[in-house]
């Protein structure tokens, strides 16, 4: 529990840093002279790097066993890039730092999740990842609110980036303490399954990846949802970030609940992913403000489930010796499918918002097949 809480505090402070920065990077690039095309390209490149690199870092973790070294390097790269934005004078250099921030987040992810899975084998992986996600989301809410307060008090974008050096430093200090107290997280694995266990990725994992392809591909991005809210006038401009903050609050609460349910019921809780996701797009892309707000809150609930039980499931079905590789592949597939699905929904939305909603519903229904095969495989 103490190890999970320590890493949760690390990510609470880290999320406050980079989510606070992401809330103003778009207008900051514009203030430096970047156009819409350049801003969009930088955002897309950063997100691609933020997921594609995870497969590489997860594999390296398993090959070298140096999970702490990879994790620390990723956090340093991720967090150091943010306050440095206060010093840049060109949008090109700012763009490079933004991509570096996303890359650092990718590098640390699989190694950190593999270490969390060791602790979760004793206290329940659902509860471990749920508690970690809840702490993580507190930072995701606090960071943008702190930056908004700085801007409200007449501080500029550079001041906003500069104050984020405080949570960044505290996050790295907590990470160093965690490393000192738990130099070998593999010892936390129940039964000392540890890194000595041999074995490749099981058939259940590949069935799980098929479920992820459809389930995540049909999940709308908040960028597209917020675009709909803005262009239709369903929510005022200031109401959209508040709705997002509310969704993050729901995310934190659902993470705790779904984690507990996962430890009690196992993989059957994965059925909640398509069940909760099915109404998100129809509600969010509707013409009613109340329905759209309900869709946003439900979107937050889906995020809570995905970030908790979908990560916890990997730790339970994959041997410890290849768990870093498994987490890397899971994260890479998750990110690429979400990117592809969101891009397709964006194109369909241009033609008719209803088409985007129908696409989402179709993919979520298609995810039921691989999920049924996965549950059958694990019962066997």
Coordinates of C-alpha atoms in Angstrom, one line a residue:
X1 CA 0.0 0.0 0.0
X2 CA 2.8 2.4 0.9
X3 CA 4.6 1.8 -2.4
X4 CA 1.3 2.4 -4.4
X5 CA 0.6 5.6 -2.5
X6 CA 4.1 6.9 -3.0
X7 CA 3.9 6.3 -6.8
X8 CA 0.4 7.8 -6.7
X9 CA 1.8 11.0 -5.1
X10 CA 4.6 11.0 -7.7
X11 CA 2.0 11.0 -10.5
X12 CA -0.4 13.4 -8.7
X13 CA 2.5 16.0 -8.7
X14 CA 3.6 15.0 -12.2
X15 CA 0.0 15.3 -13.6
X16 CA -0.3 18.7 -12.0
X17 CA 2.9 19.7 -13.9
X18 CA 2.2 18.5 -17.4
X19 CA -1.6 18.7 -17.5
X20 CA -1.3 22.3 -16.2
X21 CA 1.2 23.0 -19.0
X22 CA -1.1 21.3 -21.7
X23 CA -3.9 23.6 -20.7
X24 CA -2.0 26.6 -22.2
X25 CA 0.4 25.1 -24.8
X26 CA -1.9 25.8 -27.7
X27 CA -2.3 29.6 -27.1
X28 CA 1.4 29.7 -26.1
X29 CA 2.5 28.4 -29.5
X30 CA 0.1 30.9 -31.1
X31 CA 1.7 33.7 -29.1
X32 CA 5.1 32.6 -30.5
X33 CA 3.9 32.8 -34.1
X34 CA 2.9 29.2 -34.8
X35 CA 0.0 28.7 -37.1
X36 CA -2.9 26.2 -36.7
X37 CA -1.3 23.6 -39.0
X38 CA 2.0 23.7 -37.0
X39 CA 0.1 23.5 -33.7
X40 CA -1.9 20.5 -34.8
X41 CA 1.2 18.8 -36.2
X42 CA 3.0 19.2 -32.9
X43 CA 0.1 18.0 -30.9
X44 CA -0.3 14.9 -33.1
X45 CA 3.5 14.1 -33.1
X46 CA 3.6 14.4 -29.3
X47 CA 0.7 12.0 -28.8
X48 CA 2.1 9.6 -31.3
X49 CA 5.5 9.6 -29.5
X50 CA 3.6 9.4 -26.2
X51 CA 2.3 6.0 -27.1
X52 CA 4.5 4.4 -29.7
X53 CA 7.6 4.6 -27.5
X54 CA 5.9 2.6 -24.8
X55 CA 6.4 -0.6 -26.7
X56 CA 10.1 0.0 -26.9
X57 CA 10.6 1.1 -23.2
X58 CA 8.5 -1.9 -22.0
X59 CA 10.7 -4.3 -24.0
X60 CA 13.9 -2.7 -22.7
X61 CA 12.6 -3.0 -19.1
X62 CA 12.2 -6.8 -19.5
X63 CA 15.5 -7.2 -21.3
X64 CA 17.6 -5.3 -18.8
X65 CA 15.6 -5.5 -15.6
X66 CA 16.4 -1.9 -14.9
X67 CA 12.8 -0.7 -14.3
X68 CA 13.8 2.0 -11.9
X69 CA 16.4 3.5 -14.2
X70 CA 14.0 3.6 -17.1
X71 CA 11.2 5.1 -14.9
X72 CA 13.5 7.8 -13.4
X73 CA 14.8 8.8 -16.9
X74 CA 11.3 9.1 -18.2
X75 CA 10.1 11.2 -15.3
X76 CA 13.1 13.6 -15.5
X77 CA 12.6 14.1 -19.3
X78 CA 8.8 14.4 -18.8
X79 CA 9.0 17.0 -16.0
X80 CA 12.1 19.0 -16.8
X81 CA 10.6 20.0 -20.2
X82 CA 7.7 21.9 -18.7
X83 CA 9.4 24.7 -16.7
X84 CA 11.9 25.1 -19.5
X85 CA 9.1 26.3 -21.7
X86 CA 9.2 29.6 -19.7
X87 CA 12.6 30.3 -21.2
X88 CA 12.1 29.6 -24.9
X89 CA 11.7 32.3 -27.5
X90 CA 10.6 30.4 -30.6
X91 CA 7.7 28.1 -31.3
X92 CA 10.1 25.5 -32.9
X93 CA 12.0 25.1 -29.6
X94 CA 8.8 25.1 -27.6
X95 CA 7.5 22.4 -29.9
X96 CA 10.6 20.3 -29.3
X97 CA 10.1 20.5 -25.5
X98 CA 6.5 19.6 -25.8
X99 CA 7.4 16.4 -27.8
X100 CA 10.1 15.7 -25.2
X101 CA 7.5 15.9 -22.4
X102 CA 5.2 13.4 -24.2
X103 CA 8.2 11.1 -24.9
X104 CA 9.3 11.1 -21.3
X105 CA 5.8 10.1 -20.3
X106 CA 5.9 7.3 -22.7
X107 CA 9.2 6.0 -21.6
X108 CA 8.3 5.8 -17.9
X109 CA 4.8 4.3 -18.3
X110 CA 5.3 0.6 -18.9
X111 CA 8.2 0.3 -16.3
X112 CA 6.1 2.1 -13.6
X113 CA 3.0 -0.1 -14.4
X114 CA 5.1 -3.3 -14.2
X115 CA 6.3 -2.2 -10.7
X116 CA 2.8 -1.3 -9.6
X117 CA 1.6 -4.8 -10.7
X118 CA 4.0 -6.4 -8.3
X119 CA 2.5 -4.5 -5.3
X120 CA -1.0 -5.2 -6.7
X121 CA -0.5 -8.9 -6.6
X122 CA -0.7 -8.7 -2.8
X123 CA -3.3 -5.9 -2.2
X124 CA -5.4 -6.6 -5.3
X125 CA -4.3 -5.2 -8.7
X126 CA -7.7 -3.5 -9.2
X127 CA -7.4 -1.6 -6.0
X128 CA -3.7 -0.8 -6.6
X129 CA -4.3 0.7 -10.1
X130 CA -7.6 2.3 -8.9
X131 CA -5.9 4.1 -6.0
X132 CA -3.1 5.2 -8.2
X133 CA -5.5 6.5 -10.9
X134 CA -7.5 8.4 -8.3
X135 CA -4.4 10.2 -7.0
X136 CA -3.2 10.8 -10.5
X137 CA -6.5 12.5 -11.5
X138 CA -6.3 14.9 -8.5
X139 CA -3.2 16.3 -10.1
X140 CA -4.9 16.5 -13.5
X141 CA -7.6 18.7 -11.9
X142 CA -5.3 20.8 -9.7
X143 CA -2.6 21.7 -12.3
X144 CA -4.9 23.4 -14.9
X145 CA -6.8 25.2 -12.1
X146 CA -3.5 26.5 -10.7
X147 CA -2.4 27.8 -14.1
X148 CA -5.9 29.3 -14.7
X149 CA -5.5 31.2 -11.3
X150 CA -2.1 32.5 -12.5
X151 CA -3.5 33.8 -15.7
X152 CA -6.5 35.3 -13.9
X153 CA -4.1 37.2 -11.7
X154 CA -2.6 38.8 -14.8
X155 CA 0.4 36.4 -15.0
X156 CA 1.5 35.4 -18.5
X157 CA 2.0 32.0 -20.0
X158 CA 5.7 32.0 -19.0
X159 CA 4.8 32.6 -15.4
X160 CA 2.3 29.7 -15.6
X161 CA 5.1 27.4 -16.9
X162 CA 7.5 28.7 -14.3
X163 CA 5.3 27.9 -11.3
X164 CA 5.0 24.3 -12.5
X165 CA 8.6 23.8 -11.5
X166 CA 7.4 23.4 -7.9
X167 CA 5.2 20.3 -8.4
X168 CA 7.8 19.0 -10.9
X169 CA 10.6 19.2 -8.2
X170 CA 8.4 17.7 -5.5
X171 CA 7.4 14.8 -7.9
X172 CA 11.1 13.9 -8.6
X173 CA 11.9 14.1 -4.8
X174 CA 9.1 11.7 -4.0
X175 CA 10.2 9.4 -6.8
X176 CA 13.8 9.4 -5.3
X177 CA 12.3 8.5 -1.9
X178 CA 10.3 5.7 -3.5
X179 CA 13.4 4.3 -5.2
X180 CA 15.3 4.4 -1.9
X181 CA 12.6 2.6 0.1
X182 CA 11.8 0.0 -2.5
X183 CA 14.9 -0.7 -4.6
X184 CA 13.5 -4.0 -5.8
X185 CA 9.7 -3.8 -6.3
X186 CA 9.7 -7.4 -7.6
X187 CA 10.0 -8.5 -4.0
X188 CA 6.4 -7.3 -3.5
X189 CA 5.1 -9.9 -5.9
X190 CA 2.9 -12.5 -4.1
X191 CA 4.7 -15.8 -3.9
X192 CA 7.9 -14.2 -5.2
X193 CA 6.8 -15.0 -8.7
X194 CA 9.3 -12.3 -9.6
X195 CA 11.4 -11.9 -12.7
X196 CA 12.7 -15.4 -12.8
X197 CA 9.4 -16.8 -14.1
X198 CA 9.7 -17.8 -17.8
X199 CA 7.0 -17.6 -20.4
X200 CA 5.8 -15.7 -23.4
X201 CA 2.7 -13.6 -23.9
X202 CA -0.3 -16.0 -23.5
X203 CA -3.3 -16.4 -25.9
X204 CA -5.5 -14.5 -23.5
X205 CA -3.3 -11.4 -23.9
X206 CA -3.8 -11.3 -27.7
X207 CA -7.6 -11.8 -27.3
X208 CA -7.4 -8.9 -24.9
X209 CA -5.6 -6.8 -27.5
X210 CA -8.4 -7.5 -30.0
X211 CA -10.9 -6.3 -27.4
X212 CA -8.8 -3.1 -26.8
X213 CA -8.7 -2.4 -30.6
X214 CA -12.5 -2.2 -30.8
X215 CA -13.3 -0.9 -27.3
X216 CA -10.8 2.0 -27.4
X217 CA -11.3 2.7 -31.1
X218 CA -14.9 3.5 -30.5
X219 CA -14.2 5.9 -27.6
X220 CA -14.5 9.6 -28.6
X221 CA -11.7 12.0 -27.7
X222 CA -12.5 14.9 -25.4
X223 CA -11.1 17.3 -28.1
X224 CA -13.9 16.3 -30.5
X225 CA -16.5 16.4 -27.8
X226 CA -15.4 19.9 -26.7
X227 CA -15.4 21.0 -30.4
X228 CA -19.0 20.0 -30.6
X229 CA -19.9 21.8 -27.4
X230 CA -18.1 25.0 -28.6
X231 CA -19.4 25.1 -32.2
X232 CA -23.0 24.3 -31.2
X233 CA -23.0 26.7 -28.3
X234 CA -24.3 24.0 -25.9
X235 CA -21.8 25.2 -23.3
X236 CA -20.2 28.6 -22.9
X237 CA -16.4 28.8 -23.4
X238 CA -15.7 28.9 -19.7
X239 CA -18.1 26.0 -19.1
X240 CA -16.1 23.5 -21.1
X241 CA -12.9 23.4 -18.9
X242 CA -15.2 23.2 -15.9
X243 CA -17.0 20.3 -17.4
X244 CA -13.7 18.6 -18.1
X245 CA -12.7 19.1 -14.5
X246 CA -15.9 17.5 -13.4
X247 CA -15.3 14.6 -15.7
X248 CA -11.8 14.1 -14.1
X249 CA -13.5 14.1 -10.7
X250 CA -15.8 11.3 -11.8
X251 CA -12.8 9.5 -13.3
X252 CA -11.1 9.5 -9.8
X253 CA -14.2 8.2 -8.0
X254 CA -15.0 5.5 -10.6
X255 CA -11.4 4.4 -10.6
X256 CA -11.6 3.5 -6.9
X257 CA -15.0 1.7 -7.3
X258 CA -14.0 -0.2 -10.5
X259 CA -10.7 -1.3 -8.9
X260 CA -12.5 -2.9 -6.0
X261 CA -15.0 -4.6 -8.2
X262 CA -12.2 -6.0 -10.4
X263 CA -10.6 -7.6 -7.4
X264 CA -13.9 -9.2 -6.4
X265 CA -15.2 -10.2 -9.9
X266 CA -12.1 -10.5 -12.1
X267 CA -12.1 -9.9 -15.8
X268 CA -15.9 -10.0 -16.1
X269 CA -15.8 -6.3 -15.0
X270 CA -14.3 -5.5 -18.4
X271 CA -17.9 -5.8 -19.7
X272 CA -18.4 -2.3 -18.1
X273 CA -16.2 -0.8 -20.8
X274 CA -18.5 -1.2 -23.8
X275 CA -21.6 -0.9 -21.5
X276 CA -20.5 2.6 -20.3
X277 CA -19.0 3.7 -23.6
X278 CA -22.1 2.9 -25.8
X279 CA -24.1 6.0 -24.8
X280 CA -21.2 8.4 -24.6
X281 CA -21.1 9.5 -28.2
X282 CA -24.9 9.6 -28.8
X283 CA -25.2 11.8 -25.6
X284 CA -22.1 14.0 -26.2
X285 CA -22.9 14.7 -29.9
X286 CA -26.6 15.5 -29.2
X287 CA -28.3 18.8 -29.5
X288 CA -29.2 19.0 -25.8
X289 CA -26.9 20.7 -23.3
X290 CA -28.1 18.4 -20.5
X291 CA -27.5 15.3 -22.6
X292 CA -24.1 16.5 -23.7
X293 CA -23.1 17.3 -20.1
X294 CA -24.2 13.8 -19.2
X295 CA -22.1 12.4 -22.0
X296 CA -19.1 14.3 -20.7
X297 CA -19.5 12.9 -17.2
X298 CA -20.0 9.4 -18.5
X299 CA -16.8 10.0 -20.6
X300 CA -15.0 10.6 -17.3
X301 CA -16.4 7.4 -15.9
X302 CA -15.1 5.4 -18.9
X303 CA -11.7 7.0 -18.4
X304 CA -11.7 5.8 -14.8
X305 CA -12.5 2.3 -15.8
X306 CA -10.0 2.2 -18.7
X307 CA -7.1 3.6 -16.6
X308 CA -7.8 1.2 -13.8
X309 CA -9.1 -2.3 -14.7
X310 CA -7.7 -2.3 -18.3
X311 CA -4.2 -1.8 -16.8
X312 CA -4.8 -4.2 -13.9
X313 CA -6.0 -6.9 -16.3
X314 CA -2.6 -7.0 -18.0
X315 CA -0.8 -7.7 -14.8
X316 CA -3.0 -10.7 -14.0
X317 CA -2.8 -12.5 -17.3
X318 CA 0.9 -12.0 -18.2
X319 CA 4.0 -13.6 -16.5
X320 CA 6.2 -11.2 -14.6
X321 CA 9.2 -12.0 -16.9
X322 CA 7.4 -10.3 -19.9
X323 CA 5.1 -7.9 -18.1
X324 CA 7.0 -4.8 -19.1
X325 CA 6.7 -5.9 -22.8
X326 CA 3.0 -6.5 -22.3
X327 CA 2.4 -3.1 -20.8
X328 CA 4.4 -1.5 -23.6
X329 CA 2.3 -3.2 -26.2
X330 CA -0.9 -2.5 -24.4
X331 CA -0.2 1.2 -24.2
X332 CA 1.0 1.4 -27.8
X333 CA -2.1 -0.3 -29.1
X334 CA -4.4 1.7 -26.8
X335 CA -3.0 5.0 -28.0
X336 CA -2.8 4.2 -31.7
X337 CA -6.4 2.8 -31.7
X338 CA -7.7 5.8 -29.8
X339 CA -5.9 8.1 -32.3
X340 CA -7.3 6.2 -35.3
X341 CA -10.8 6.0 -34.0
X342 CA -10.9 9.6 -33.0
X343 CA -9.6 10.6 -36.4
X344 CA -12.3 8.6 -38.1
X345 CA -15.0 10.0 -35.9
X346 CA -13.7 13.5 -36.7
X347 CA -14.1 12.9 -40.4
X348 CA -17.5 11.4 -40.0
X349 CA -18.5 14.3 -37.7
X350 CA -17.8 16.7 -40.6
X351 CA -20.4 15.0 -42.7
X352 CA -23.0 14.5 -39.9
X353 CA -22.5 14.2 -36.1
X354 CA -24.9 11.2 -36.0
X355 CA -22.5 9.3 -38.2
X356 CA -19.7 9.7 -35.6
X357 CA -22.1 8.5 -32.9
X358 CA -23.1 5.5 -35.0
X359 CA -19.4 4.6 -35.7
X360 CA -18.7 4.6 -31.9
X361 CA -21.7 2.4 -31.1
X362 CA -20.7 -0.1 -33.9
X363 CA -17.2 -0.5 -32.6
X364 CA -18.3 -0.9 -29.0
X365 CA -20.7 -3.7 -30.0
X366 CA -17.9 -5.3 -32.1
X367 CA -15.7 -5.4 -28.9
X368 CA -18.2 -7.8 -27.3
X369 CA -17.0 -10.7 -29.4
X370 CA -13.3 -10.6 -28.4
X371 CA -14.3 -10.0 -24.8
X372 CA -16.5 -13.2 -24.8
X373 CA -13.6 -15.2 -26.3
X374 CA -11.3 -13.7 -23.6
X375 CA -13.6 -14.7 -20.8
X376 CA -14.0 -18.2 -22.2
X377 CA -10.2 -18.5 -22.5
X378 CA -9.5 -17.4 -18.9
X379 CA -12.2 -19.8 -17.6
X380 CA -10.5 -22.6 -19.4

